PDB file of C-alpha atoms in Angstrom:
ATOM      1  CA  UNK A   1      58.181 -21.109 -72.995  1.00 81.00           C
ATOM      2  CA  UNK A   2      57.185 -20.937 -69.122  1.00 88.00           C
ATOM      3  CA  UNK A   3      55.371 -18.504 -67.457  1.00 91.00           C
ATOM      4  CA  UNK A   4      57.289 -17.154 -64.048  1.00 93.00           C
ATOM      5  CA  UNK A   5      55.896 -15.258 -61.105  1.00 94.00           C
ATOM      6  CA  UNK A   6      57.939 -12.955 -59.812  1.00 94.00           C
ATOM      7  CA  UNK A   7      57.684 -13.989 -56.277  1.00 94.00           C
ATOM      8  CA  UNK A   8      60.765 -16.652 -56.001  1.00 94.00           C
ATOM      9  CA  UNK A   9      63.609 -16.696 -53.229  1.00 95.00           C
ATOM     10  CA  UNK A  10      66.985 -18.394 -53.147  1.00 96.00           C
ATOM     11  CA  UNK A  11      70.283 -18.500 -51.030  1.00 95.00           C
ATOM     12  CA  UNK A  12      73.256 -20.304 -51.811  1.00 95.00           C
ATOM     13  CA  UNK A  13      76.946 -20.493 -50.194  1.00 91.00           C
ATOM     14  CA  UNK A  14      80.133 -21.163 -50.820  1.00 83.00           C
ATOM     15  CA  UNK A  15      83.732 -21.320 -49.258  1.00 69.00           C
ATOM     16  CA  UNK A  16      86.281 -19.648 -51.741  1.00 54.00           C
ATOM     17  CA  UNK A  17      89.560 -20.487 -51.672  1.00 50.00           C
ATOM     18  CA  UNK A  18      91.767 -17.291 -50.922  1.00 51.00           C
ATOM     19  CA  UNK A  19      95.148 -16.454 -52.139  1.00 47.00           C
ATOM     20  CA  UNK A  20      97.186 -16.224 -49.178  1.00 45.00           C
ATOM     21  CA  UNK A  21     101.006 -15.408 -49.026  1.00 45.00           C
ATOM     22  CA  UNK A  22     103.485 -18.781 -48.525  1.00 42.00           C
ATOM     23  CA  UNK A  23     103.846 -18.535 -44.946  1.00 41.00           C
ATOM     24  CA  UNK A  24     100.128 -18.571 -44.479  1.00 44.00           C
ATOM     25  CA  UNK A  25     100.107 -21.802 -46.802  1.00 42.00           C
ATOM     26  CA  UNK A  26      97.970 -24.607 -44.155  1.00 43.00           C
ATOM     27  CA  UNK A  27      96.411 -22.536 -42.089  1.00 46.00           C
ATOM     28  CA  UNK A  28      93.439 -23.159 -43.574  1.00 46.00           C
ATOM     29  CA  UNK A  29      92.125 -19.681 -43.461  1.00 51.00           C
ATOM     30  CA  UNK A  30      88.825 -18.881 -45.748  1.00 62.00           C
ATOM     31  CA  UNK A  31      85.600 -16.960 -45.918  1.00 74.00           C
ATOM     32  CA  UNK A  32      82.509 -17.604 -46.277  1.00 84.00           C
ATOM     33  CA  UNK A  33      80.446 -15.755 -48.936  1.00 90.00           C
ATOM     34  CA  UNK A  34      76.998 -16.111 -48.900  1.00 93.00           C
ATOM     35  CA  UNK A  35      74.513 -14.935 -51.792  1.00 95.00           C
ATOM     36  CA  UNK A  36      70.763 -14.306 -51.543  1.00 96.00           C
ATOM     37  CA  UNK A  37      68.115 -13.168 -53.880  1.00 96.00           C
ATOM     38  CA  UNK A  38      64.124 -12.550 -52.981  1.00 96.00           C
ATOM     39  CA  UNK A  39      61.786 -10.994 -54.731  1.00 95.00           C
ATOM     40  CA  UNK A  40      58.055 -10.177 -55.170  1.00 94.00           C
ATOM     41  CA  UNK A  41      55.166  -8.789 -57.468  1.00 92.00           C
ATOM     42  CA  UNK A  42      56.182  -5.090 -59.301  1.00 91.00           C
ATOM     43  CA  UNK A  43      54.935  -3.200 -62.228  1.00 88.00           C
ATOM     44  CA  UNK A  44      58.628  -2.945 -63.012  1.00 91.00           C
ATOM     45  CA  UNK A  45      62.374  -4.144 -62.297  1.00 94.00           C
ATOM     46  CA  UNK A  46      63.223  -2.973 -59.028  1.00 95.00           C
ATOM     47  CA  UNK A  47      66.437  -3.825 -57.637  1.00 96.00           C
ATOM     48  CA  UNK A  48      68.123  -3.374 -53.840  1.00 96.00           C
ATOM     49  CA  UNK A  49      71.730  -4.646 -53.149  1.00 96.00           C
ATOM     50  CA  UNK A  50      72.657  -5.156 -49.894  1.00 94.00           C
ATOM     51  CA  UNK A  51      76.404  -5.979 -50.264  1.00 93.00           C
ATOM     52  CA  UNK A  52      79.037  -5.756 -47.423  1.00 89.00           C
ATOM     53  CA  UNK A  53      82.292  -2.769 -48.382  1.00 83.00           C
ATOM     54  CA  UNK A  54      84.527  -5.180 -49.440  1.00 82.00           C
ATOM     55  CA  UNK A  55      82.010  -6.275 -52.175  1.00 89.00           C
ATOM     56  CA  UNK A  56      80.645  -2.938 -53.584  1.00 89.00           C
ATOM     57  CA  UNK A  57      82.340  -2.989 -57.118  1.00 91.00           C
ATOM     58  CA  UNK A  58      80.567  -5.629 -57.287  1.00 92.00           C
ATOM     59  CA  UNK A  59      77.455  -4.258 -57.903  1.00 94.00           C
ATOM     60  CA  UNK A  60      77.247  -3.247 -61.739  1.00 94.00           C
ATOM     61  CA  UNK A  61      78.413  -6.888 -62.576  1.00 94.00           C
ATOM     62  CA  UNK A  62      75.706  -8.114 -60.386  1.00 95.00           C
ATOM     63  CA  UNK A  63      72.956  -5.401 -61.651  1.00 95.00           C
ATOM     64  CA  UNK A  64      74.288  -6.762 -65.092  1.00 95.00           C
ATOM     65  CA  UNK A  65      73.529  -9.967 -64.500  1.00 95.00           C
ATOM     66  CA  UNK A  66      70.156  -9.749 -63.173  1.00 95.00           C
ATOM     67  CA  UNK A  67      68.719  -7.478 -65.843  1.00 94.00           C
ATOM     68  CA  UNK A  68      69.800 -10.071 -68.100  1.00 93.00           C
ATOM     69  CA  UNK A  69      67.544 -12.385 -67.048  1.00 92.00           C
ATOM     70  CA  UNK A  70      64.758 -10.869 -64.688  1.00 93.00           C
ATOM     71  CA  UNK A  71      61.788  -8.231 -66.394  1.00 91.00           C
ATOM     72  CA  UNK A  72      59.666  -7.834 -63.671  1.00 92.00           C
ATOM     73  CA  UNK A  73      59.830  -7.882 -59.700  1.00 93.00           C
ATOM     74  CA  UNK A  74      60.977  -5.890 -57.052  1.00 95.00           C
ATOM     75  CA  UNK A  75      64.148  -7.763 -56.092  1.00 96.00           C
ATOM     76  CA  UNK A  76      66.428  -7.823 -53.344  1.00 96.00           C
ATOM     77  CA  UNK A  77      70.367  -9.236 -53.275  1.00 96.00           C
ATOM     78  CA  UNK A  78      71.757  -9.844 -50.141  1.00 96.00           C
ATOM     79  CA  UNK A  79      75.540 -10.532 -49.909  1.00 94.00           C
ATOM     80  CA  UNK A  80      77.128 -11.882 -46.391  1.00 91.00           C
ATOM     81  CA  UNK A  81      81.197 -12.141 -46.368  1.00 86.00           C
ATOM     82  CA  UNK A  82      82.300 -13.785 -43.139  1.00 80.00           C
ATOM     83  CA  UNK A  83      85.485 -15.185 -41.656  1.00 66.00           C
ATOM     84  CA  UNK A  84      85.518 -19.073 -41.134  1.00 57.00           C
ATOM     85  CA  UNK A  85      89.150 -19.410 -39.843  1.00 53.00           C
ATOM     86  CA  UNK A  86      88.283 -22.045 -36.680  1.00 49.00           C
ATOM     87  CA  UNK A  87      88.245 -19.596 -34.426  1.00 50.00           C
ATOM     88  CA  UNK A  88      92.284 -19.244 -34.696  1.00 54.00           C
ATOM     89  CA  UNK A  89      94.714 -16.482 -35.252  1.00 60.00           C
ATOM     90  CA  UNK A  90      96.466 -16.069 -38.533  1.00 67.00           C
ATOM     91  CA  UNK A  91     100.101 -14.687 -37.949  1.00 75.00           C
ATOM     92  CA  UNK A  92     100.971 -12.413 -39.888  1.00 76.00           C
ATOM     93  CA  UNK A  93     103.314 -12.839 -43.274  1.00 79.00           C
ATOM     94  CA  UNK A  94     106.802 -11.630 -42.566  1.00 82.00           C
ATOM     95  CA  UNK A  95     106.699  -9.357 -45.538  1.00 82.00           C
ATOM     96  CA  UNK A  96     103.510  -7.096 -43.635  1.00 81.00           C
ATOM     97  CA  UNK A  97     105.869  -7.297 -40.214  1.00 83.00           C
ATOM     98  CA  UNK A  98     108.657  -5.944 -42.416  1.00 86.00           C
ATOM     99  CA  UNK A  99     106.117  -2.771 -43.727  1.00 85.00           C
ATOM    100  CA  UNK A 100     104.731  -2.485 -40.452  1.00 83.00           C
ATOM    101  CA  UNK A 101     107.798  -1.778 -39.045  1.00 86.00           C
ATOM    102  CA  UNK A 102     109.609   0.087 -41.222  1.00 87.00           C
ATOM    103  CA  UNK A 103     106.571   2.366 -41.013  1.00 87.00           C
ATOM    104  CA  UNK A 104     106.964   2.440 -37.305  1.00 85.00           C
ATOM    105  CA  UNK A 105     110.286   3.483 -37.674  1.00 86.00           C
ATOM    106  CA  UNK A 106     109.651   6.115 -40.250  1.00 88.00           C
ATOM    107  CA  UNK A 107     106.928   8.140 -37.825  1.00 86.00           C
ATOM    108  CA  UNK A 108     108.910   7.872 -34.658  1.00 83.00           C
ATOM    109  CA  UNK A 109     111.700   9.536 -36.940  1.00 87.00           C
ATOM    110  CA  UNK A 110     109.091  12.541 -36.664  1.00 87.00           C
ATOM    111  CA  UNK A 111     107.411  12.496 -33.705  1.00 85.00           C
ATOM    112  CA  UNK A 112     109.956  10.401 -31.115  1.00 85.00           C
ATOM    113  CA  UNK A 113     107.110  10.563 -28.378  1.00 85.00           C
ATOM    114  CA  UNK A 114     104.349   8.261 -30.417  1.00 84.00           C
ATOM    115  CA  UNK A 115     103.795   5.045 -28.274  1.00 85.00           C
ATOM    116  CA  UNK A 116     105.475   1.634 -29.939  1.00 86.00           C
ATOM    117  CA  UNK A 117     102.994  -0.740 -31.787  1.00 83.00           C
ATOM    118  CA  UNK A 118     101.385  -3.380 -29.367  1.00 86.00           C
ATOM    119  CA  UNK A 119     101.197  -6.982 -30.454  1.00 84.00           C
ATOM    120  CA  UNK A 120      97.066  -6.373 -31.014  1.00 82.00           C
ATOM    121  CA  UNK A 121      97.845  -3.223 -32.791  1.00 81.00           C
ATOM    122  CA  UNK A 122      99.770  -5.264 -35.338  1.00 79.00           C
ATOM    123  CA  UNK A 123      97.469  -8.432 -35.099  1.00 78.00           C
ATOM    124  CA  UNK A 124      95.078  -6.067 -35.872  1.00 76.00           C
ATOM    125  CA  UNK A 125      96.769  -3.999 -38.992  1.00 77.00           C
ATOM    126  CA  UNK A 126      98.066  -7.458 -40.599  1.00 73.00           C
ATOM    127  CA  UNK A 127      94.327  -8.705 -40.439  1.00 68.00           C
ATOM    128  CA  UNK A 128      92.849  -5.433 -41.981  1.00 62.00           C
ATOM    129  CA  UNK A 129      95.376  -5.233 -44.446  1.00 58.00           C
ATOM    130  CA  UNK A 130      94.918  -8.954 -46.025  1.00 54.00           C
ATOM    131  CA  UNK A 131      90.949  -8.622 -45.971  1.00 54.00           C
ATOM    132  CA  UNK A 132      91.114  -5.539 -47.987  1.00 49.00           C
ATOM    133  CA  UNK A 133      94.190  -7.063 -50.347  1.00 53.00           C
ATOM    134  CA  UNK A 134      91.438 -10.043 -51.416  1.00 66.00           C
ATOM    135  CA  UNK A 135      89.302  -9.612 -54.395  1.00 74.00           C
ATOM    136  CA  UNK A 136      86.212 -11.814 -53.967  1.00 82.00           C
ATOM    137  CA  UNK A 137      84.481 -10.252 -57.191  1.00 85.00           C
ATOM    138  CA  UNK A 138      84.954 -13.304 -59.207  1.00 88.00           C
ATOM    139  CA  UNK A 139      83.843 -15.725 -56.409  1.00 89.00           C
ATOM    140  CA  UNK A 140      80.662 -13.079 -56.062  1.00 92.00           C
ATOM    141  CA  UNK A 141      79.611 -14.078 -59.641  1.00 93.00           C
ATOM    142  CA  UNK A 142      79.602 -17.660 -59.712  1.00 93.00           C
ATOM    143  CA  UNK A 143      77.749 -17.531 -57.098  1.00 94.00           C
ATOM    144  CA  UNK A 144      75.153 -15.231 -57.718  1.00 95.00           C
ATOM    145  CA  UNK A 145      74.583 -17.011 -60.619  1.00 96.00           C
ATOM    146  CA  UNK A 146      73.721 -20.174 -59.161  1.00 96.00           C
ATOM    147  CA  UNK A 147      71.860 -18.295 -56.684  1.00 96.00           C
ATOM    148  CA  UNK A 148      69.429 -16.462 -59.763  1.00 96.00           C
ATOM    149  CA  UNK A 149      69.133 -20.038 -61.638  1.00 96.00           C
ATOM    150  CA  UNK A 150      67.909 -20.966 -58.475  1.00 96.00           C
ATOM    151  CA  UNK A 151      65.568 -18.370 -58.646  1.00 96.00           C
ATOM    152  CA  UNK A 152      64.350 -18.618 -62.282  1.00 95.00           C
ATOM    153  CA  UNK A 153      63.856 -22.055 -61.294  1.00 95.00           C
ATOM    154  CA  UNK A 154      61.601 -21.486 -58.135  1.00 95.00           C
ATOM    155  CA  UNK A 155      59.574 -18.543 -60.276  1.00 95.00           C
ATOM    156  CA  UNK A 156      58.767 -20.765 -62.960  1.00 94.00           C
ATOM    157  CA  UNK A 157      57.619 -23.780 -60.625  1.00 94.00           C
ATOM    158  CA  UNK A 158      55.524 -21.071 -59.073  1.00 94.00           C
ATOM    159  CA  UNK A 159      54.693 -19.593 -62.752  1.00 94.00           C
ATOM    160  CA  UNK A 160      53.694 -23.351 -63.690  1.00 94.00           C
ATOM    161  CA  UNK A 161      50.952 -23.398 -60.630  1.00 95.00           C
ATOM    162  CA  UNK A 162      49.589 -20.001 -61.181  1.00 94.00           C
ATOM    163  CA  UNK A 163      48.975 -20.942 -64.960  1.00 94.00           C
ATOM    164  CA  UNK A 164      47.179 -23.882 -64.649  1.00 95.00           C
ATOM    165  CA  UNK A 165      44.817 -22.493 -61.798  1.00 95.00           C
ATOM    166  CA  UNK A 166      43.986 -19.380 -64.461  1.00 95.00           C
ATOM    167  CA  UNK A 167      42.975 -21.769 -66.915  1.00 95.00           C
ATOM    168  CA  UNK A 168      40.498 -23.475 -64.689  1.00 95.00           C
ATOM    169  CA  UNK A 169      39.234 -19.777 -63.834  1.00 95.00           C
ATOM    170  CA  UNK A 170      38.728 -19.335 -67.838  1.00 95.00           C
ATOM    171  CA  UNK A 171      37.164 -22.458 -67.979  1.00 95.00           C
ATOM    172  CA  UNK A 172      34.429 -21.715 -65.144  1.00 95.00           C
ATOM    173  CA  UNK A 173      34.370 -18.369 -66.993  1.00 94.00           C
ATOM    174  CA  UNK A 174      33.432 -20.317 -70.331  1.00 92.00           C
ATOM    175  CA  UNK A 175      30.917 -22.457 -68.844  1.00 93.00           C
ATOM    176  CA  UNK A 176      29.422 -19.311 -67.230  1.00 91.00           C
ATOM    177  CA  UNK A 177      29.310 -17.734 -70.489  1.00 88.00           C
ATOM    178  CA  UNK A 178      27.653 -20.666 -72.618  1.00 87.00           C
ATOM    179  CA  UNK A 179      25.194 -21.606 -69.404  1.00 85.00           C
ATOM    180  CA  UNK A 180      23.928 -17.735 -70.521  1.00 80.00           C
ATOM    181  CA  UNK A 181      23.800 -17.564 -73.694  1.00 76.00           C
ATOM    182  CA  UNK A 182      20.381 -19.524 -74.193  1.00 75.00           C
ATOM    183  CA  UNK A 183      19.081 -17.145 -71.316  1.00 70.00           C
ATOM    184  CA  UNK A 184      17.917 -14.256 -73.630  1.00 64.00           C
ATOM    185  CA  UNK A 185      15.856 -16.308 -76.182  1.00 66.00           C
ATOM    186  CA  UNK A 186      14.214 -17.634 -73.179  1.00 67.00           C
ATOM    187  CA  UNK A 187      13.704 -14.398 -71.516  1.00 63.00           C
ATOM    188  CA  UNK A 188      12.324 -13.104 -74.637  1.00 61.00           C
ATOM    189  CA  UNK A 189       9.871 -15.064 -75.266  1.00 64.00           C
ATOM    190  CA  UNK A 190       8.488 -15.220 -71.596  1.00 63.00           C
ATOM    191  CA  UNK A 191       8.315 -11.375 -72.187  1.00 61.00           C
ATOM    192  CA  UNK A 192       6.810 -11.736 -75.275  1.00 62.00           C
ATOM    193  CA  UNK A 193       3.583 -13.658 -73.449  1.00 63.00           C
ATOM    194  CA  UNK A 194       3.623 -11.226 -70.922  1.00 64.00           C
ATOM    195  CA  UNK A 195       2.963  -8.360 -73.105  1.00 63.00           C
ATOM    196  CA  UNK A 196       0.460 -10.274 -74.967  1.00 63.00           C
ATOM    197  CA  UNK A 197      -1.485 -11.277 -72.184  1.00 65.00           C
ATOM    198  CA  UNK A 198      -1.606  -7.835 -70.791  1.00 64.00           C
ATOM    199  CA  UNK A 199      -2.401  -6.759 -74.390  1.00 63.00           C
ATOM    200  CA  UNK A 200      -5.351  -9.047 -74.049  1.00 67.00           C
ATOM    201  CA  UNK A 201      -6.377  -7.861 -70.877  1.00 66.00           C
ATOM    202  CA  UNK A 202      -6.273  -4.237 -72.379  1.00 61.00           C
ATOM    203  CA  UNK A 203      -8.513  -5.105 -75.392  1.00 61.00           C
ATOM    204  CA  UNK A 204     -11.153  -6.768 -73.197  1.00 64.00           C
ATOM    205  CA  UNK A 205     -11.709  -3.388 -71.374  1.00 58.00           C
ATOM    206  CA  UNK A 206     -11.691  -1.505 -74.490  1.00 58.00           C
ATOM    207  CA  UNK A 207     -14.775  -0.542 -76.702  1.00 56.00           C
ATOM    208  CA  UNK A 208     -14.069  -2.350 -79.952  1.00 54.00           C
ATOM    209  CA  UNK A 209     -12.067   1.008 -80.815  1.00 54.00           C
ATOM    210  CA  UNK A 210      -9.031  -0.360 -81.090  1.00 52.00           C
ATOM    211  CA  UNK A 211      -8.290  -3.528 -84.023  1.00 51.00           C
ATOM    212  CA  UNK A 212      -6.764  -6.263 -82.311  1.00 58.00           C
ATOM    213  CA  UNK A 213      -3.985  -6.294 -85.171  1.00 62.00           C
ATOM    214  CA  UNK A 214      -2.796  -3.514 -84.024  1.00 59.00           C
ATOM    215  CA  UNK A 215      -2.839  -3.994 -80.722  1.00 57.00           C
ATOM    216  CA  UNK A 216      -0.683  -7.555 -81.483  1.00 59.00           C
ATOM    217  CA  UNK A 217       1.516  -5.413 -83.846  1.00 61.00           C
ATOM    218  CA  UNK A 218       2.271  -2.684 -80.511  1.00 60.00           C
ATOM    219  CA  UNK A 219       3.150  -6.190 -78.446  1.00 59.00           C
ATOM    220  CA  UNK A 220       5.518  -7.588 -80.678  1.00 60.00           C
ATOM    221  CA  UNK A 221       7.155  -4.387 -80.799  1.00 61.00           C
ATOM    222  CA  UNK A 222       7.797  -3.808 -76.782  1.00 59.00           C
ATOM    223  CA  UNK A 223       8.854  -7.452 -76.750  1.00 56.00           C
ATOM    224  CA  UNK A 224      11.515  -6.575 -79.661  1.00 58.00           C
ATOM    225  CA  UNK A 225      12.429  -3.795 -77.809  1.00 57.00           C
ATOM    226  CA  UNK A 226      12.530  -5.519 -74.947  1.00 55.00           C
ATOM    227  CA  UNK A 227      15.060  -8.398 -76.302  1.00 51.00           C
ATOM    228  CA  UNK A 228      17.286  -5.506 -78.198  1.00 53.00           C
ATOM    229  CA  UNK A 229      18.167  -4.028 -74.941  1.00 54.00           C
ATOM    230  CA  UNK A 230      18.790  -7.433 -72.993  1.00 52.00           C
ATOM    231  CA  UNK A 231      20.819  -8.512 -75.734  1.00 60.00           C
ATOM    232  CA  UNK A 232      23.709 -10.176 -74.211  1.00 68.00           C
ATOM    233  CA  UNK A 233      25.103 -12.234 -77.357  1.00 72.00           C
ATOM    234  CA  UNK A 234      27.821  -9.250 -78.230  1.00 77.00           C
ATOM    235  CA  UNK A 235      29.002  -9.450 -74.913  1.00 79.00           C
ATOM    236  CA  UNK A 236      29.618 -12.871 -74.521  1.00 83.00           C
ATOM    237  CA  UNK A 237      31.256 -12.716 -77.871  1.00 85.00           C
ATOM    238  CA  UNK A 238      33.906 -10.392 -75.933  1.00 87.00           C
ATOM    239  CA  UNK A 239      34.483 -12.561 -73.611  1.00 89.00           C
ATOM    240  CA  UNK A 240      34.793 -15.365 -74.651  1.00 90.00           C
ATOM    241  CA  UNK A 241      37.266 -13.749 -77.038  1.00 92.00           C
ATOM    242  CA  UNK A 242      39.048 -12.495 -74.038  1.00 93.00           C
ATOM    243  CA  UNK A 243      39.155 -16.102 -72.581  1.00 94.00           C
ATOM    244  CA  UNK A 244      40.734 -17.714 -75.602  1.00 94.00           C
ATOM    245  CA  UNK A 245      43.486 -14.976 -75.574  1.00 94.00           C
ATOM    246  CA  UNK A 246      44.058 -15.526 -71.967  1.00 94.00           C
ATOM    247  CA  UNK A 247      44.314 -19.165 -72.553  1.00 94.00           C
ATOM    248  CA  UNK A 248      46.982 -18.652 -75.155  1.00 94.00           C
ATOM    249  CA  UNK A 249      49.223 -16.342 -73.802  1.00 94.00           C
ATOM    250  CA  UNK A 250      49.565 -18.995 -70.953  1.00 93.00           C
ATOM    251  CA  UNK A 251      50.333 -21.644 -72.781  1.00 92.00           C
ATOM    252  CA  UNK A 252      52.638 -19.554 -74.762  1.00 91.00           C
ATOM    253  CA  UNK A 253      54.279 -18.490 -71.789  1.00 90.00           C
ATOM    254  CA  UNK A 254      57.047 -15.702 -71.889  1.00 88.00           C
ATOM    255  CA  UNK A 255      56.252 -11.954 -70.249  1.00 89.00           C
ATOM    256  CA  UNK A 256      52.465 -12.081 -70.550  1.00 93.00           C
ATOM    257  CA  UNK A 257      52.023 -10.273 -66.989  1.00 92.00           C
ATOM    258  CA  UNK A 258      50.959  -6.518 -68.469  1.00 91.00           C
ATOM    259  CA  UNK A 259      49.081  -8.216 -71.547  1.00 93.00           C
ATOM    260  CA  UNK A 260      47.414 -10.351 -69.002  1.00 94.00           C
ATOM    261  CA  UNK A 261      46.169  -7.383 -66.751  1.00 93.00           C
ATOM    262  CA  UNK A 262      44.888  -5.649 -69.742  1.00 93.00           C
ATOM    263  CA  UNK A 263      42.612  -8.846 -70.593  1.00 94.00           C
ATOM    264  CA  UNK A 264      41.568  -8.717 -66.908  1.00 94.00           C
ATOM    265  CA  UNK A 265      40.146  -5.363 -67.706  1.00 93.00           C
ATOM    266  CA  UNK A 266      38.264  -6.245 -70.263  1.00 92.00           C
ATOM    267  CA  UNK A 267      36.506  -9.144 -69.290  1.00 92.00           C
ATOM    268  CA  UNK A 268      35.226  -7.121 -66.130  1.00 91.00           C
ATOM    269  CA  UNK A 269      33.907  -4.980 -68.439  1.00 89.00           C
ATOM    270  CA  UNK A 270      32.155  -7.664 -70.161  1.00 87.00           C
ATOM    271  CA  UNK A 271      31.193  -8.764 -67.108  1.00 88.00           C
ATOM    272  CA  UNK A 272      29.486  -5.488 -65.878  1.00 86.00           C
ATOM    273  CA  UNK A 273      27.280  -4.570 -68.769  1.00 82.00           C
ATOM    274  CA  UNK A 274      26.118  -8.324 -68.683  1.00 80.00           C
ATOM    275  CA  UNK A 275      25.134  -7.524 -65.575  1.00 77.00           C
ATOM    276  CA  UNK A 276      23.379  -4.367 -66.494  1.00 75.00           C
ATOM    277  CA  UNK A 277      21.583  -5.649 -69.123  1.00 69.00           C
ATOM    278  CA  UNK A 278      20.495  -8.406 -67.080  1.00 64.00           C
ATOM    279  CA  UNK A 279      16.192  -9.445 -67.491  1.00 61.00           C
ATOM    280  CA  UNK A 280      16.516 -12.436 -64.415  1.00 67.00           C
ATOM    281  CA  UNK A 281      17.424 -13.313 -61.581  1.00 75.00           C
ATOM    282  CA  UNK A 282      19.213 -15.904 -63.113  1.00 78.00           C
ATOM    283  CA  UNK A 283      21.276 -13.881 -65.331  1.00 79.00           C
ATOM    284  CA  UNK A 284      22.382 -11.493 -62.506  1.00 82.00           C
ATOM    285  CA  UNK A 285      23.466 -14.727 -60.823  1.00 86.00           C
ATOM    286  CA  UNK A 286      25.795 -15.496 -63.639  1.00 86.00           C
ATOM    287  CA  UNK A 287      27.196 -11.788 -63.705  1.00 87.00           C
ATOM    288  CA  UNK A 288      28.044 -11.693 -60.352  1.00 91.00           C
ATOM    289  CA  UNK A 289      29.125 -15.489 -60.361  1.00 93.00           C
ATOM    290  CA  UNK A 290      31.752 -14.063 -63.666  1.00 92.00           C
ATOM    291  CA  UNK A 291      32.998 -11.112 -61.572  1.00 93.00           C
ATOM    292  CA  UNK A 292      34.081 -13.197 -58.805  1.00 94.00           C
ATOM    293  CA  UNK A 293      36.198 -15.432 -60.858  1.00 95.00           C
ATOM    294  CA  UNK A 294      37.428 -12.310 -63.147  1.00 95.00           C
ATOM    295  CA  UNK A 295      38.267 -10.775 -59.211  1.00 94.00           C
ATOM    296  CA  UNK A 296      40.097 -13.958 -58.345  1.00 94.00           C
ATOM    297  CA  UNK A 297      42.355 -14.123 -61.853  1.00 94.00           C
ATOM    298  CA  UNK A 298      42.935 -10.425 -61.245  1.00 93.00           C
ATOM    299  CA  UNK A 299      44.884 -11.248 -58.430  1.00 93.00           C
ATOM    300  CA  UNK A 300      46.836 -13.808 -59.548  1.00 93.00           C
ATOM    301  CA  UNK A 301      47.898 -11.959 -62.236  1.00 93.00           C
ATOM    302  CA  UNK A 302      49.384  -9.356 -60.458  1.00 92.00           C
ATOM    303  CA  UNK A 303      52.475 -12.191 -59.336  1.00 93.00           C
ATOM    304  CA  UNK A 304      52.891 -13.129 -63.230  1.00 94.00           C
ATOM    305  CA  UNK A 305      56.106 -11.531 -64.950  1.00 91.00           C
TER     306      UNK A 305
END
């Protein structure tokens, strides 16, 4: 299964055929419907529709259909109807002259004074009255799907690219992690000669008083204490746990976003009391060297689904 971002966009058109009455048969009269879906980085589903009046039944069949397929992302639909009649006039079918007249007729029957209908007045009627006759629902649909394969499509190429650059951030991480592991012994023991030699110094002022056992036995015990609280090997454990989860849930794919930002937390933690338990310069280094990369797949996260 792919992983998908949820930053994608998509527009498609179409010309729909429209059922027009016989004596509009070859004028060639259509509309163009136009679909078009964006959408960018949420904690949850958010949708906007942006659909003309003629369209707006429309828009639990097209809520339907998203929430089929999209989980995450704040996503907006944007639906454009317009006329592509060649600039021409359609005349009116004789059956809306007929109505239009007949209700002339009927309200000059009641008020004799009312002015008669101009030839734009009923241009103008006839055109308003076929728009709002035309269901384009079904047209809507087809197209919207094609429009949100479109955008599954562009998420997942996206999702692809974000995946494989958070699995070269686990692998730095990994290195980062091994490169510090043979740190501590290290430190330790450099510690360990440190408080011996100062031990030694110590003894050399002293006046015999104190056994040099015991002074060797007080040394060895600072440098254990010493290497219990710079201890790093639990930590790294952590992590590296954390990085082999990481790695799996990407190769896995599906809706990893929210487990993904939870790892994120964790491994900053990791990162932190690493870097609070650090004895060297070195080891800081590697700390803040981990919290950079942990910063970087942090942010990238935040676009997976």
């Amino acid at each position: 299964m792919a992983v998908y971002s949820m930053t994608g966009y998509a527009a498609v058109q179409s010309t729909p055929a429209r059922t027009a009455p016989e004596s509009d048969a070859g004028n060639g009269s259509h509309a163009r419907l136009g679909v078009e879906i964006r959408s960018v980085n949420s904690r949850f589903l958010d949708l906007a529709f942006r659909l003309p009046d003629e369209l707006r039944q429309a828009e639990p069949a097209l809520r339907e259909l998203l929430t089929g397929k999209l989980k995450r992302g704040k996503v907006e639909i944007r639906v454009s109807l317009e006329s592509n009649s060649g600039g021409s006039l359609k005349a009116p079918a004789s059956s809306t002259l007929q109505r239009l007249g007949s209700m002339e007729d009927t309200v000059r029957s009641w008020l004799p004074g009312a002015a008669a209908l101009s030839v734009a007045d009923i241009l103008r009627m006839a055109a308003g009255e076929d728009k709002s006759t035309h269901d384009y629902s079904d047209d809507l649909l087809k197209l919207a799907k094609k429009a949100l394969k479109d955008l599954l499509t562009a998420r997942e190429r996206e999702g692809t690219r974000l995946a494989q650059m958070l699995l070269e951030r686990t692998a730095q991480l990994r290195a980062l992690a091994a490169s510090a592991t043979p740190m501590v012994p290290k430190l330790v023991e450099q510690q360990k000669a440190r408080f011996m030699d100062r031990w030694t110094e110590a003894m050399a002022l002293t006046d015999g008083s104190t056994l040099p056992e015991a002074a060797q036995d007080r040394a060895l015990l600072e440098a254990t204490s010493f290497a219990i609280r710079i201890d790093v090997a639990e930590e790294i454990m952590r992590l590296t746990s954390h990085l082999e989860e990481i790695d799996r849930l990407l190769t896995a794919g599906g809706e990893v976003g929210k487990r993904l930002d939870f790892l994120i937390q964790e491994l900053h933690r990791e990162a932190n009391t690493l870097g609070s338990k650090s004895g060297s310069l070195e080891l800081t280094h590697v700390s803040v060297d981990m919290k950079v990369l942990i910063e970087q797949i942090r942010e990238q996260v935040q676009n997976i689904e």
